[in-house]
mmCIF file of C-alpha atoms in Angstrom:
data_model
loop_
_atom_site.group_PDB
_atom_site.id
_atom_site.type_symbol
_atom_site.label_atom_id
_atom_site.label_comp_id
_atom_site.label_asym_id
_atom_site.label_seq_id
_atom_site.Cartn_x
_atom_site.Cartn_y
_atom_site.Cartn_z
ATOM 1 C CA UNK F 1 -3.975 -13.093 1.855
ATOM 2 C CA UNK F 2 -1.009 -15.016 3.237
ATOM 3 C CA UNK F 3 -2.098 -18.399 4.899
ATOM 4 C CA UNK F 4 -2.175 -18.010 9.104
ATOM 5 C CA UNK F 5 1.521 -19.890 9.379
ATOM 6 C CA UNK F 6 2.918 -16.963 7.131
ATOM 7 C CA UNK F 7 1.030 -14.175 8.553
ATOM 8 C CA UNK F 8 2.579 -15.452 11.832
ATOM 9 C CA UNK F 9 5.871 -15.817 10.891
ATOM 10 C CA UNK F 10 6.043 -12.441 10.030
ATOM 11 C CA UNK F 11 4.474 -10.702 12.772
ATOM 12 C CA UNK F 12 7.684 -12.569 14.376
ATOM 13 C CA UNK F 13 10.197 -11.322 12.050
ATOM 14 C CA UNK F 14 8.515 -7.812 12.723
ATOM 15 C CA UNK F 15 8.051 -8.247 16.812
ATOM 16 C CA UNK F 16 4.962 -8.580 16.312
ATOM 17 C CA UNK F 17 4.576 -4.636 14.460
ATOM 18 C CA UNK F 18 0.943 -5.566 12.926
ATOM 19 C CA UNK F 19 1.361 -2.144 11.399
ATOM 20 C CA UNK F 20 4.354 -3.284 9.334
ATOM 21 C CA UNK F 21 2.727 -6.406 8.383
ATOM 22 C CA UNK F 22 -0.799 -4.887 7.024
ATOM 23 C CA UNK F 23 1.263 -2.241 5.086
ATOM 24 C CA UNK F 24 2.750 -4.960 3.223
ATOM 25 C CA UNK F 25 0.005 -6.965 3.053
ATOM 26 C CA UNK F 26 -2.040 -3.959 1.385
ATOM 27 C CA UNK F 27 0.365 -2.084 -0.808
ATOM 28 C CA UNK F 28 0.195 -2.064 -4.759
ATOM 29 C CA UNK F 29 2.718 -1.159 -7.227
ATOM 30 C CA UNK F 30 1.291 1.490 -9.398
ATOM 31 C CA UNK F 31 3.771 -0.005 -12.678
ATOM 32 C CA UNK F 32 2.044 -3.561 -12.133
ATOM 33 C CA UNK F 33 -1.718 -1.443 -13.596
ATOM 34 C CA UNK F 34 -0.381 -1.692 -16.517
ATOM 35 C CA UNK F 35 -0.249 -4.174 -18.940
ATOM 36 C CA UNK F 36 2.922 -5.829 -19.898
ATOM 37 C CA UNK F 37 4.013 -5.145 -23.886
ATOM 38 C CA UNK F 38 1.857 -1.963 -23.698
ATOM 39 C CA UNK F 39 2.849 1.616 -23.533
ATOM 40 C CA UNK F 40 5.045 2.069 -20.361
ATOM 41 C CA UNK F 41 3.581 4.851 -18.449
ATOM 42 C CA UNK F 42 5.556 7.871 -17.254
ATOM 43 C CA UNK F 43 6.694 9.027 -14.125
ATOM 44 C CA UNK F 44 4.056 12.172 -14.151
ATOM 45 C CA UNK F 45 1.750 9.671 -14.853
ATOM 46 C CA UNK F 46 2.553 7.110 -12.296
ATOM 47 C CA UNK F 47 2.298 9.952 -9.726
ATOM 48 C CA UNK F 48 -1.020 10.802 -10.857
ATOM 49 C CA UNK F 49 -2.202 7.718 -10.551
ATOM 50 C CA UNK F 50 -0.340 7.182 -7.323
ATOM 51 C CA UNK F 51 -2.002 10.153 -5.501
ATOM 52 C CA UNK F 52 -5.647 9.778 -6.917
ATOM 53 C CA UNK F 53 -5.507 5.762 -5.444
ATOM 54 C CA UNK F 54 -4.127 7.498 -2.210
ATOM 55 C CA UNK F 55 -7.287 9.961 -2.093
ATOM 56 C CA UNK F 56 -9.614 7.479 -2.769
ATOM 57 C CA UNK F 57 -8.565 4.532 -0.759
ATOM 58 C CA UNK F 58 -8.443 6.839 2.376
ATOM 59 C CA UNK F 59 -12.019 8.009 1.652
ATOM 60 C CA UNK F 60 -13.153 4.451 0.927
ATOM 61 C CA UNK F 61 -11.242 3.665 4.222
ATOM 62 C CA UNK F 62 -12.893 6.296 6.043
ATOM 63 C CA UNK F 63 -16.770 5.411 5.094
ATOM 64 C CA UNK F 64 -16.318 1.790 5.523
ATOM 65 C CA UNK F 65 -14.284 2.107 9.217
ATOM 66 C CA UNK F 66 -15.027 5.433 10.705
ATOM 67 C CA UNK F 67 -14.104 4.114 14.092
ATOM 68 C CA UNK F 68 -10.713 3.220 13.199
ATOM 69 C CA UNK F 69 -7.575 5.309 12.484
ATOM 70 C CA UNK F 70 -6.196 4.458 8.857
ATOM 71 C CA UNK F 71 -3.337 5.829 7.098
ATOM 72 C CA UNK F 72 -2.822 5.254 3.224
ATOM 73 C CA UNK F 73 0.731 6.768 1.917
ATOM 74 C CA UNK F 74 2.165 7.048 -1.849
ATOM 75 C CA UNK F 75 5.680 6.458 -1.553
ATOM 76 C CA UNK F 76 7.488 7.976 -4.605
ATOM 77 C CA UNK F 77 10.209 6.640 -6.022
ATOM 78 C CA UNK F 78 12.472 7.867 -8.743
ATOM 79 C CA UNK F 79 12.532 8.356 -12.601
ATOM 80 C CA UNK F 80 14.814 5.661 -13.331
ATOM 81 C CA UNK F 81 12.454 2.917 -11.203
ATOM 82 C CA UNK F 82 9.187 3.291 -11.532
ATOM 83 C CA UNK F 83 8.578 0.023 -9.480
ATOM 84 C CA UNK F 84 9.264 1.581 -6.588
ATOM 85 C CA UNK F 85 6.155 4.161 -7.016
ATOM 86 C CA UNK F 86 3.601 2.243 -4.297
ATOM 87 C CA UNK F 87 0.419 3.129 -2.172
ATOM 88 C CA UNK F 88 -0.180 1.211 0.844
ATOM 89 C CA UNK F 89 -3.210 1.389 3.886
ATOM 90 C CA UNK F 90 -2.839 0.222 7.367
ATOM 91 C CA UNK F 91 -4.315 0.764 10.576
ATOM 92 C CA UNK F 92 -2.372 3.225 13.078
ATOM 93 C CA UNK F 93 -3.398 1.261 16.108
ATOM 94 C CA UNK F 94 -4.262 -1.969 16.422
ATOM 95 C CA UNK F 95 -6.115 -3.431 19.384
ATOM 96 C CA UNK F 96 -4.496 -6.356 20.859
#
């Protein structure tokens, strides 16, 4: 969690688009599961992976705040950057 000087300083980089800034705040790159020096995964698997943490963080999401309007996304990249593969979680609307 970014101290409150940070999490302020981008909300004004954003205009203050909370949305942008939780979706950063709560994204993880699928590649950085694995260890380092280990097998590297492949892109099937990365997807895998990618779309079972999407299914399960939006249930988890769900049970915990039912009252609240969540999206989680898997944003695919491509073969030759597997960094890119990423799932993220954020609120739709935020109350000010």
């Amino acid at each position: 969690m970014p101290d409150k000087d940070n999490y302020q300083s981008w909300l004004k980089e954003t205009k203050n688009d909370k949305k942008s800034v939780e979706a950063v705040l709560n994204h993880v790159h699928i590649i950085d599961l694995f260890q380092v020096g280990q097998l590297q995964p492949t892109k099937m698997q990365i997807e895998y992976i990618g779309r079972k943490l999407k299914e399960m963080w939006l249930a988890k999401a769900k049970a915990v705040f039912p009252e609240r309007s969540i999206s989680v996304e898997f944003y695919e990249g491509n073969e030759s950057d597997l960094v890119e593969y990423q799932v993220t979680l954020f609120q739709n609307e935020h109350k000010s």
